[in-house]
Short mmCIF file of C-alpha atoms in Angstrom, two decimals:
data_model
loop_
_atom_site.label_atom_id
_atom_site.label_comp_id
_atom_site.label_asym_id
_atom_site.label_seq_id
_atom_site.Cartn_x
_atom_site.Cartn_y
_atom_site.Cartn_z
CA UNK A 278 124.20 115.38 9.55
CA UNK A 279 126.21 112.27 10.78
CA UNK A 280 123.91 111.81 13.09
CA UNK A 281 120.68 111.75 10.48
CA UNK A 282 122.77 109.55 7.92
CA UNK A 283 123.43 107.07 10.91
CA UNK A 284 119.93 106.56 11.50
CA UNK A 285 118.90 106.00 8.35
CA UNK A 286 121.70 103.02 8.35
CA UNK A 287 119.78 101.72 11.70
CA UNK A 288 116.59 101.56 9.99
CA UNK A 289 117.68 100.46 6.45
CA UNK A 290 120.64 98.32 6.75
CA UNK A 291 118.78 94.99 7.99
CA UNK A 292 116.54 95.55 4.65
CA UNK A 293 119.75 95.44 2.17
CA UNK A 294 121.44 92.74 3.62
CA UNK A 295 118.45 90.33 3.89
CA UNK A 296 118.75 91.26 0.02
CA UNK A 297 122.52 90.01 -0.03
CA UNK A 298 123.42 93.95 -1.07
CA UNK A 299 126.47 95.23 0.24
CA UNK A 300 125.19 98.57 2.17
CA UNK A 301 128.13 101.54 2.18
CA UNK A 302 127.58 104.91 3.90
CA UNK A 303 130.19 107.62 2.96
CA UNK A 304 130.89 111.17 4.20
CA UNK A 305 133.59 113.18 2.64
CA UNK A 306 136.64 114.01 4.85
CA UNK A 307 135.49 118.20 3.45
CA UNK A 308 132.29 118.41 5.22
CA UNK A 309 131.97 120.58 7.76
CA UNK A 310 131.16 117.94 10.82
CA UNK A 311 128.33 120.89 12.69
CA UNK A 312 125.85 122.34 9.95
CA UNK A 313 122.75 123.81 10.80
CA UNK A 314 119.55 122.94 8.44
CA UNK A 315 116.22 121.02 8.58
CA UNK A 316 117.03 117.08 10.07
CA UNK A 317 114.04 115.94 9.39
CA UNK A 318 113.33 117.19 6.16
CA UNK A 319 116.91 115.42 5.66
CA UNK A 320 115.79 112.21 6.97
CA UNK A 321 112.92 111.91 4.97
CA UNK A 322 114.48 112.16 1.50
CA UNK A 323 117.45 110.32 2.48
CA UNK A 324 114.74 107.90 3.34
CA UNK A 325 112.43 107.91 0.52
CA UNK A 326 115.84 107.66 -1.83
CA UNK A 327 117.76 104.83 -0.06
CA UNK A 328 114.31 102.47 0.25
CA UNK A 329 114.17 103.14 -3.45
CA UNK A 330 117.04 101.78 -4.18
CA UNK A 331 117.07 98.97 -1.98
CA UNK A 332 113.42 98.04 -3.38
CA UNK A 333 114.80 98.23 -7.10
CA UNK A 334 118.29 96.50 -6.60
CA UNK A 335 118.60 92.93 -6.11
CA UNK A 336 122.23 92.19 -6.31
CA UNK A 337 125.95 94.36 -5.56
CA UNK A 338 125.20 97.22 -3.67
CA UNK A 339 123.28 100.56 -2.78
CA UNK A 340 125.64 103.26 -1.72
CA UNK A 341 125.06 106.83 0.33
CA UNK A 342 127.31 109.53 0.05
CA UNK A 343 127.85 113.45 0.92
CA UNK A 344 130.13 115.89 -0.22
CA UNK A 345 131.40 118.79 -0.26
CA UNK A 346 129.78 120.74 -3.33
CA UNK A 347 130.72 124.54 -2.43
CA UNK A 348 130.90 126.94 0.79
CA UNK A 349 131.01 130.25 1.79
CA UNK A 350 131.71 131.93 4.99
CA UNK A 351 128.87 131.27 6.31
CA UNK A 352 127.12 128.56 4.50
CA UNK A 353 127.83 124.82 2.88
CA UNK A 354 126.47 123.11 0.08
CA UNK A 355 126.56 119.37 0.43
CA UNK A 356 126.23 116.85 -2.54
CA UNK A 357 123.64 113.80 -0.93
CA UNK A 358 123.91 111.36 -3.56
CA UNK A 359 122.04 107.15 -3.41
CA UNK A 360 123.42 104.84 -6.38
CA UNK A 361 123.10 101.69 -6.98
CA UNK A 362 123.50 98.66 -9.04
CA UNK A 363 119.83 97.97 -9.75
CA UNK A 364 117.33 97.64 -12.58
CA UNK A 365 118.48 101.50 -13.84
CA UNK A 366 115.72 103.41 -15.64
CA UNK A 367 115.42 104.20 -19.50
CA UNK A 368 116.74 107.66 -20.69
CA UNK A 369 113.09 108.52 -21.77
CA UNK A 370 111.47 108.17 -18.34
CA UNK A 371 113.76 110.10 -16.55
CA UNK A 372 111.75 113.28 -16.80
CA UNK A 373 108.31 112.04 -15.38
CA UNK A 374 109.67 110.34 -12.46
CA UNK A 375 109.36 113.13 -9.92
CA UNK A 376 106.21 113.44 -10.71
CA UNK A 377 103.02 111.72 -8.36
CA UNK A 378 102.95 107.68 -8.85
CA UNK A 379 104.71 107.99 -12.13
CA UNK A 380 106.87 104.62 -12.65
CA UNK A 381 109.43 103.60 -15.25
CA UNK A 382 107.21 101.02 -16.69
CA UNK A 383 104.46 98.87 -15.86
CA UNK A 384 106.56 95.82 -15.58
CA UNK A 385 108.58 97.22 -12.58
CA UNK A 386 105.35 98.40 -11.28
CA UNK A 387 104.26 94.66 -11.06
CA UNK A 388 107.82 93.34 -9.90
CA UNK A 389 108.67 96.03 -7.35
CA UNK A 390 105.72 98.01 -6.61
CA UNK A 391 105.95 101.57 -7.78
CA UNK A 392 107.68 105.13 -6.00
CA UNK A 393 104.51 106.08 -5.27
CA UNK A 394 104.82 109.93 -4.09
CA UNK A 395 108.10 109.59 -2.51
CA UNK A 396 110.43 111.26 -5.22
CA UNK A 397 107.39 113.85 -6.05
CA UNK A 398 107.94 114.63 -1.86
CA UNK A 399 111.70 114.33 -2.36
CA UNK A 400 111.17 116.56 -4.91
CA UNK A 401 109.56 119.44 -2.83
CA UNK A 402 111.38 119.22 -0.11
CA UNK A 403 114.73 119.46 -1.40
CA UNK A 404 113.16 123.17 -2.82
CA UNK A 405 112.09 124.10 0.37
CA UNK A 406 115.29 123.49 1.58
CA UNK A 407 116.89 126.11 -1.23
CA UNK A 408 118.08 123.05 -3.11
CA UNK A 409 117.83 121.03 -6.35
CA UNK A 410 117.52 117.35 -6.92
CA UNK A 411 117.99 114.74 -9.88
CA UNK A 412 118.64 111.01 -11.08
CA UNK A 413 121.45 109.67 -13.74
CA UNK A 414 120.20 106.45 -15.23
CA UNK A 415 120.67 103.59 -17.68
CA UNK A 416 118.11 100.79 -18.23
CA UNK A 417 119.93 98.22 -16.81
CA UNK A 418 123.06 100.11 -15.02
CA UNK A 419 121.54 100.83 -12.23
CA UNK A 420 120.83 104.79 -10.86
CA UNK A 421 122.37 107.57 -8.48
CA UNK A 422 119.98 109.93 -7.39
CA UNK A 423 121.35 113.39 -6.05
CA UNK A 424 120.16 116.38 -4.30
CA UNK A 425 122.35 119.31 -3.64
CA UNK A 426 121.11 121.40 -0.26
CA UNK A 427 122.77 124.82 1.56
CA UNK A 428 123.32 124.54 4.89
CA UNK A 429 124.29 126.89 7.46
CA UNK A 430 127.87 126.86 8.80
CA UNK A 431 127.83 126.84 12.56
CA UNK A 432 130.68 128.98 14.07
CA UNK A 433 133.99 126.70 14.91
CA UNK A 434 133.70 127.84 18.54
CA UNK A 435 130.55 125.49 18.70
CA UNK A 436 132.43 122.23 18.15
CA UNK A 437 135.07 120.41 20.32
CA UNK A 438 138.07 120.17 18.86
CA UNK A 439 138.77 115.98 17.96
CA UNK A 440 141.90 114.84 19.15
CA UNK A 441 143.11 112.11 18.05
CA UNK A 442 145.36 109.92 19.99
CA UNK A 443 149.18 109.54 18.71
CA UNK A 444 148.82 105.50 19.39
CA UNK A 445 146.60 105.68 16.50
CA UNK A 446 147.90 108.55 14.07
CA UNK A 447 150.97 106.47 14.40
CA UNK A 448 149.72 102.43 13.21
CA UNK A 449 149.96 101.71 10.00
CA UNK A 450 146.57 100.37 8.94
CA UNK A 451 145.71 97.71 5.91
CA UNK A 452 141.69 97.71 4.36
CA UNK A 453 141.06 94.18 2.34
CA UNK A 454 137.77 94.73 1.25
CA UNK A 455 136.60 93.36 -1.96
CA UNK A 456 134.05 96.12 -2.69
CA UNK A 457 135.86 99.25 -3.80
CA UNK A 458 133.33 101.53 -2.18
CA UNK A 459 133.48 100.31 0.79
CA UNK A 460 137.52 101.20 0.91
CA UNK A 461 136.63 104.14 0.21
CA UNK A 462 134.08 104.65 3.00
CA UNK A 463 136.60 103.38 5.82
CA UNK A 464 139.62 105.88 3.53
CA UNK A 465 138.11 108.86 4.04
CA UNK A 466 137.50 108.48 7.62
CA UNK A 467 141.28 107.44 8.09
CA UNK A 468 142.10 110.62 6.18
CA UNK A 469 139.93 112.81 8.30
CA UNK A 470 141.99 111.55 11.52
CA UNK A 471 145.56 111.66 9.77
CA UNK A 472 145.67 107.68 9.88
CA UNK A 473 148.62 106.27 7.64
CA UNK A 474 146.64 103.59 5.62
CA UNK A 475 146.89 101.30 2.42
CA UNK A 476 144.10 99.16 1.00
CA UNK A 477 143.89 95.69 -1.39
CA UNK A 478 140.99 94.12 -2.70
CA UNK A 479 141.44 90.58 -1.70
CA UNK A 480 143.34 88.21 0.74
CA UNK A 481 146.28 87.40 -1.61
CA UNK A 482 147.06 91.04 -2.33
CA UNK A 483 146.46 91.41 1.37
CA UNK A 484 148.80 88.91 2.28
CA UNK A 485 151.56 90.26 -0.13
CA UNK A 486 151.56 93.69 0.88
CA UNK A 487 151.94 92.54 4.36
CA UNK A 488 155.03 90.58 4.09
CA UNK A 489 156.42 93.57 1.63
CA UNK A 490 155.60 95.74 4.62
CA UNK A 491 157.65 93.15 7.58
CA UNK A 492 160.72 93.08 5.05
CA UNK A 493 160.52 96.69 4.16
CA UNK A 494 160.70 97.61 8.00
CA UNK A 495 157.10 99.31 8.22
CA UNK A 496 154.79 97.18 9.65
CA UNK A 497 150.78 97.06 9.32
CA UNK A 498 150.18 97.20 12.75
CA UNK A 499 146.27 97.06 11.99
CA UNK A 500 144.00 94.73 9.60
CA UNK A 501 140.16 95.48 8.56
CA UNK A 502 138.69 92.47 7.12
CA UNK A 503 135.80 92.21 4.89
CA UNK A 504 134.01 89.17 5.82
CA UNK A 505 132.38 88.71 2.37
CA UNK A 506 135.14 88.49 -0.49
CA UNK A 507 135.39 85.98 -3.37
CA UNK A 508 138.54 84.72 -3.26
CA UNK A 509 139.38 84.18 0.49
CA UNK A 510 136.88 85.47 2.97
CA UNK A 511 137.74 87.71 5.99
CA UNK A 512 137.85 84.61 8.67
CA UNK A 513 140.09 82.70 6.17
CA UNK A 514 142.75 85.45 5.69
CA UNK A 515 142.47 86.32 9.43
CA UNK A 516 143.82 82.66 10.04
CA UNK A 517 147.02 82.92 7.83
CA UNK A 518 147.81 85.97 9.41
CA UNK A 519 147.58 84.78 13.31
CA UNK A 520 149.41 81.45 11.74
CA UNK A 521 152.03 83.60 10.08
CA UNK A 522 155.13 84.00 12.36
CA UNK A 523 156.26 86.96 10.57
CA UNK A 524 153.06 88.81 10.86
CA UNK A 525 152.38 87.96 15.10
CA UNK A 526 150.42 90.36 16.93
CA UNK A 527 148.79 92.34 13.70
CA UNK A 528 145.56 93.68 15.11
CA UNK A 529 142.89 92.10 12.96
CA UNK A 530 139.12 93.78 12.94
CA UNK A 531 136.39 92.02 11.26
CA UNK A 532 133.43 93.48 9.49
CA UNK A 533 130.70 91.50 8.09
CA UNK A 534 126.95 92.37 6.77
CA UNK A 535 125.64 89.16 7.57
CA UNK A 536 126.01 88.05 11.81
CA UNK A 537 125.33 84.57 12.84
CA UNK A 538 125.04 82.99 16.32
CA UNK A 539 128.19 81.94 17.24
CA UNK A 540 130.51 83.92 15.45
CA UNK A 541 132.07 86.03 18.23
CA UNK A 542 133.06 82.84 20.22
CA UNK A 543 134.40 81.45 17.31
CA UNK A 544 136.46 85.14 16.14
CA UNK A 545 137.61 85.44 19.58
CA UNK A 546 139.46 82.04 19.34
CA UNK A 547 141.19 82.49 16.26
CA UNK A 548 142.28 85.85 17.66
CA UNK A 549 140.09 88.77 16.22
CA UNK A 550 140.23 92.08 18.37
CA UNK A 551 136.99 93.51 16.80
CA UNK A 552 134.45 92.21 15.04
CA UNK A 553 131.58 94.87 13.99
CA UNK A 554 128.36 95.07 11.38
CA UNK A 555 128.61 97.09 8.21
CA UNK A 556 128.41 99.64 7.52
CA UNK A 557 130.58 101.10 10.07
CA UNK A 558 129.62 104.44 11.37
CA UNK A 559 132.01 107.22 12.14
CA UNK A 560 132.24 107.29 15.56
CA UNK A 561 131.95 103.31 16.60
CA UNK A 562 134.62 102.26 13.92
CA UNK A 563 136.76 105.75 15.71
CA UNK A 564 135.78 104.43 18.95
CA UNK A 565 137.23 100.39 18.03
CA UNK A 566 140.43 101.86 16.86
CA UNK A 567 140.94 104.03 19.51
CA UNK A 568 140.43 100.88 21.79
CA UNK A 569 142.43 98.61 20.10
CA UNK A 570 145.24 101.01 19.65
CA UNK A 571 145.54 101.91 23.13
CA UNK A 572 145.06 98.03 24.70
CA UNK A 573 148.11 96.26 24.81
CA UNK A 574 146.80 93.17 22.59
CA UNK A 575 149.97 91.42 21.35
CA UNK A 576 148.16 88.46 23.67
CA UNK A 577 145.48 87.64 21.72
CA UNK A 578 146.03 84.09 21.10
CA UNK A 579 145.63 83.95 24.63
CA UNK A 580 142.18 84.96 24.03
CA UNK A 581 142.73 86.70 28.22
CA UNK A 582 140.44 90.01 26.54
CA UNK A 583 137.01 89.91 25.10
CA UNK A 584 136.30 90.46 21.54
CA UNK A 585 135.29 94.25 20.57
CA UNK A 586 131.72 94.23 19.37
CA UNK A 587 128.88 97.09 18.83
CA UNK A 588 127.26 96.36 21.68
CA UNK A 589 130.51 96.09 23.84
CA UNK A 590 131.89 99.73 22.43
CA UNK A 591 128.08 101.09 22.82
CA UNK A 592 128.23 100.12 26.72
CA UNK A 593 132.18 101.47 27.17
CA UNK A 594 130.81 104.58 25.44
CA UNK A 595 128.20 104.89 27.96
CA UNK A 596 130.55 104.77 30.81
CA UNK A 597 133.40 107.60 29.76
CA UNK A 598 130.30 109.71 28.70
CA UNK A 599 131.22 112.09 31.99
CA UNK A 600 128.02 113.93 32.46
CA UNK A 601 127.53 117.08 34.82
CA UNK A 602 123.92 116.86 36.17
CA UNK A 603 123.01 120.98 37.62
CA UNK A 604 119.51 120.45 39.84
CA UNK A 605 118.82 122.13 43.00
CA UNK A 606 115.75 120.60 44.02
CA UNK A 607 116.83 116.80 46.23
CA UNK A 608 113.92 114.83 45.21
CA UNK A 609 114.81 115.42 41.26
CA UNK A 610 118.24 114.95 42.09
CA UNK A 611 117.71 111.34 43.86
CA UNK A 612 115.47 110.61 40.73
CA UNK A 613 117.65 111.67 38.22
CA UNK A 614 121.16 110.39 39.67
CA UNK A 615 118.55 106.93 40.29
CA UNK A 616 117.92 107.04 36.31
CA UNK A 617 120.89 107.72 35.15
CA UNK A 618 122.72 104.73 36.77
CA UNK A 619 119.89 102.40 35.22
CA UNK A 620 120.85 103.25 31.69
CA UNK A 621 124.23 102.92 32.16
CA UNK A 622 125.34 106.19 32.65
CA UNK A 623 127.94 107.85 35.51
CA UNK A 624 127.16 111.71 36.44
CA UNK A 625 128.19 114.22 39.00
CA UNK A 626 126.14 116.64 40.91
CA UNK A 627 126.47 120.12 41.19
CA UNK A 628 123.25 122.11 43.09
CA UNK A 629 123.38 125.47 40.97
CA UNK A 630 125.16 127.11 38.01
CA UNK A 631 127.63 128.60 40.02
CA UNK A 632 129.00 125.32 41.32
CA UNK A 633 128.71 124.03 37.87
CA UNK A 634 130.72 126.64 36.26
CA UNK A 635 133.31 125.76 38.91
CA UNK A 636 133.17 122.02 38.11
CA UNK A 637 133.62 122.51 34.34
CA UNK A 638 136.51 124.91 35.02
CA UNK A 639 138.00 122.04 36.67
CA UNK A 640 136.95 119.30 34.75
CA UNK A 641 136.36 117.83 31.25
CA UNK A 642 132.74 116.42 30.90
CA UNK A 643 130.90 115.35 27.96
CA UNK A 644 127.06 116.91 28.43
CA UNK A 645 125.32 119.20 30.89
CA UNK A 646 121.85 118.44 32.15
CA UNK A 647 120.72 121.98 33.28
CA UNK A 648 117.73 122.62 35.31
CA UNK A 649 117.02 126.09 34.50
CA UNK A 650 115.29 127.75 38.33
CA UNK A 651 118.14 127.26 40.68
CA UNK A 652 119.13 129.93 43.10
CA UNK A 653 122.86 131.69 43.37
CA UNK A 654 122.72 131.27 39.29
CA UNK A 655 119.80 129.62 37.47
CA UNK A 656 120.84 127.69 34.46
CA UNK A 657 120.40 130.29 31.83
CA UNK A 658 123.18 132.76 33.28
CA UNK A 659 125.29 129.59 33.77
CA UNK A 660 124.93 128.90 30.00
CA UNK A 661 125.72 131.79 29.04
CA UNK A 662 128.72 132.04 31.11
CA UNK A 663 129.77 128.45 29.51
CA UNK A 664 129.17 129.85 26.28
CA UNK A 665 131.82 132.79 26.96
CA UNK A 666 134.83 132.11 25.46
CA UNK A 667 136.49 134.67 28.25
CA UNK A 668 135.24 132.22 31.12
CA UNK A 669 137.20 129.67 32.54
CA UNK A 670 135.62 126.74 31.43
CA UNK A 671 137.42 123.69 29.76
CA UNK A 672 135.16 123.28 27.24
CA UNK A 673 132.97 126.48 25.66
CA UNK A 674 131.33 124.01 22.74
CA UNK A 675 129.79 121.49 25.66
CA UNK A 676 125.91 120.03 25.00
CA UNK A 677 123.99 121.97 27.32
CA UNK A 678 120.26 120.02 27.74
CA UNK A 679 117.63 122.52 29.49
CA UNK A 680 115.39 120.87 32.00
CA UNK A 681 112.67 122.83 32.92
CA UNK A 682 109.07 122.38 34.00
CA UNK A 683 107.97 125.03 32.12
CA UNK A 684 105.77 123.50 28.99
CA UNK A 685 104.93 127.14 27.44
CA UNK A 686 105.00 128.03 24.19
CA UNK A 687 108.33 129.85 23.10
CA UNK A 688 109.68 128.24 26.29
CA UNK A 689 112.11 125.91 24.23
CA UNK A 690 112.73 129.40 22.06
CA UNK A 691 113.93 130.86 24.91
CA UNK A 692 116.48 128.14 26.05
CA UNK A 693 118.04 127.90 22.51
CA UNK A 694 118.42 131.67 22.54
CA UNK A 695 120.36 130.75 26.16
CA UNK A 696 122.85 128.74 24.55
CA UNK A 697 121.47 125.51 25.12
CA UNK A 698 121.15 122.56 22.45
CA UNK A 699 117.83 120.80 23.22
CA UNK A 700 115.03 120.90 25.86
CA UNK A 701 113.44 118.16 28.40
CA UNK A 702 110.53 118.76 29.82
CA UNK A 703 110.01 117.96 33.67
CA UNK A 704 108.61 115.35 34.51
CA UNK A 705 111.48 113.76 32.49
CA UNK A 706 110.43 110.25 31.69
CA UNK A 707 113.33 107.55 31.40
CA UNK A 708 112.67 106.86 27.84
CA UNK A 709 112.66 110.47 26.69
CA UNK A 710 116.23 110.75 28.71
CA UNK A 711 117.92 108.05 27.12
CA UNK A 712 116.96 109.19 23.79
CA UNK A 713 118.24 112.51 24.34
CA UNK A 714 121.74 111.26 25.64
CA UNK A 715 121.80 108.99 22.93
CA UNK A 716 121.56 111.43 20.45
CA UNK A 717 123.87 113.80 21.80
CA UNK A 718 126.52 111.09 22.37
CA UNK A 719 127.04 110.31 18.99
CA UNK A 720 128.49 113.71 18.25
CA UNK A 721 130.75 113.24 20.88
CA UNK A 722 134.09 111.08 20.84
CA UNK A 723 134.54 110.19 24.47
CA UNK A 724 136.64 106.69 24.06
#
């Protein structure tokens, strides 16, 4: 679900900020982290929703957030909910709006363009997901729209446990941001990794809470900036820190919805460890702390290490992702290892399941690329055998990716049945490989 919610920030957050609209992206600290359910059905009325608001908001901010409504044993209801601070919609139109190309007036209609069928499909396929949906309105105060959907609870055997490092459990960690949302985005993260954190809405408060914190004798060891506030911005307040004797070697991270050429040069020299694009997903703002926590950087006004960026944490990500690559056959071996390297990945080799098993008994990787006819043991025995809570292995909950050159139909049925997450078909092409590791990294905390 992190996963689909992140995607829909790749696709929608350039639209909201070229509107000047701060874009914020929450997930309760509740919800379950592995839910089974329909992702694409997800997508789309996350999709249809967020666009919405985005078309019918032109200043302050459109906001996503999921929560924990109610769970069972074996299922979890989560709370979607898309607000915003746009044109809002009169009490009396509420009821017609899930219907086909209805609109809240023909004003809007002219000025925005219309819904057209996307709440009437929102509509549908929250119900065929066994859920409900609706919209809370004022003319003029803006909207949230809400669906509630069950999920199925995937066992907790099925997820690696996150550990979180003590260098970051114990910093103390300030958020200045001036947009209370937003806090409360980056708060519930913190909470969900037993971070000690405190928050003010502006650079003055910042400042004071800071020197309260040097006197008292309990330090922020950690700042995260807001680049846009109205009374100081985040570049500004970063200064008086790094100029501020008392407050020497505070960690300061930078986020910002608007980039412009130049600005990591010019962060790096004033002495910013990080300096990342909101809204922060889960695992790359996890990833920058657990970077900047475990880096020696009380030297960073001697500007020796390079700034923290997406793309920087994306390619560090790519290199600690340890996958175990299980292929018998040399040529696919030599092509895979070959492909592998090109997108930035390191793997090791094992040529059957029973040498895998042994290597993950041994060691800790990240992702299994299993061929599926091998001799000694072909890949779905060794999946199973992962699976097995009684085996050896290190790590029972591992991504297991079937490769197979077997197109049939209720081939992919059978590999899932297996124990394995998601299929490749052989020939595997490059692109469909790095989408595949892509997607499966960012369920996986590897920094």
């Amino acid at each position: 679900m992190r996963v689909t919610i992140d995607k829909i920030i790749d696709l929608l957050a350039v639209k909201a900020h070229e509107k000047g609209l701060e874009f914020v992206s929450m997930i309760h600290h509740e919800v379950p982290s592995l839910l089974r359910g329909d992702p694409g059905r997800l997508r789309q009325i996350l999709m249809n929703l967020v666009g919405n608001s985005i078309k019918f908001t032109d200043t302050g901010e459109v906001a996503i957030r999921a929560m924990l409504e109610d769970e069972d044993e074996t299922h979890a209801t989560i709370r979607f909910s898309v607000t915003d601070t746009g044109i809002g919609i009169p009490e009396d139109q509420l009821d017609r709006l899930f219907r086909s190309f209805s609109q809240a007036d023909t004003s809007t209609t002219r000025r925005y363009g219309g819904t057209g069928l996307g709440l009437a499909i929102s509509k549908q396929l929250s119900e065929l997901m066994g859920g409900r949906i609706g919209v809370n309105s004022e003319d003029g105060k803006g909207a949230e729209f809400w669906f509630s959907v069950p999920f199925e609870k995937q066992p907790l055997n099925n997820e690696a446990p996150t550990i979180v490092p003590e260098s970051l459990k114990e910093k103390r960690i300030l958020i200045v941001d001036y947009n209370a949302n937003s806090r409360q985005a980056l708060k519930e993260q913190l909470k969900s990794w037993g971070c000690r954190f405190d928050e003010a809405p502006g650079g003055m408060v910042a400042l004071e809470k800071l020197r309260e914190a040097i006197t008292a004798g309990d330090r922020f060891e950690i700042v995260i900036l807001s680049m846009q506030m109205p009374d100081m911005t985040g570049e500004m307040l970063g200064r008086e820190i790094v100029n501020d004797q008392g407050l020497q070697g505070t960690i300061l991270i930078l986020m910002t919805s608007i980039g412009n050429r130049g600005d990591v040069e010019r962060l790096k020299k004033i002495g910013f460890a990080a300096y990342l694009m909101k809204p922060i997903k889960q695992l790359q703002f996890y990833n920058c702390l657990v970077t900047v926590t475990s880096t020696k950087r009380v030297s960073r006004k001697e500007k020796k290490e390079p700034i923290i960026t997406r793309h920087s944490l994306e390619e560090q990500q790519k290199q600690q992702f340890r996958i175990l690559l299980v292929e018998d056959n040399l040529v696919n071996q030599k092509v895979a290892l070959r492909t592998l390297t090109k997108l930035g990945y390191v793997a090791n080799l094992a040529d059957n399941g029973r040498k895998a098993l042994d290597m993950l008994n041994e060691n800790l990787y990240h992702l299994v690329l299993m061929d599926c006819q091998m001799p000694v043991m072909d890949g779905y025995e060794a999946t199973a055998m992962i699976r097995n809570q009684q085996s050896e292995v290190l790590n029972h909950a591992i991504p297991v990716i079937a490769m197979t050159a077997h197109a049939m139909q209720g081939e992919r049925e059978k590999c899932i049945e297996a124990g394995m997450n998601d299929y490749l078909t052989k020939p595997i092409k490059p692109e469909e490989l790095s989408k595949m590791l892509e997607k499966w990294m960012q369920h996986t905390k590897c920094i």
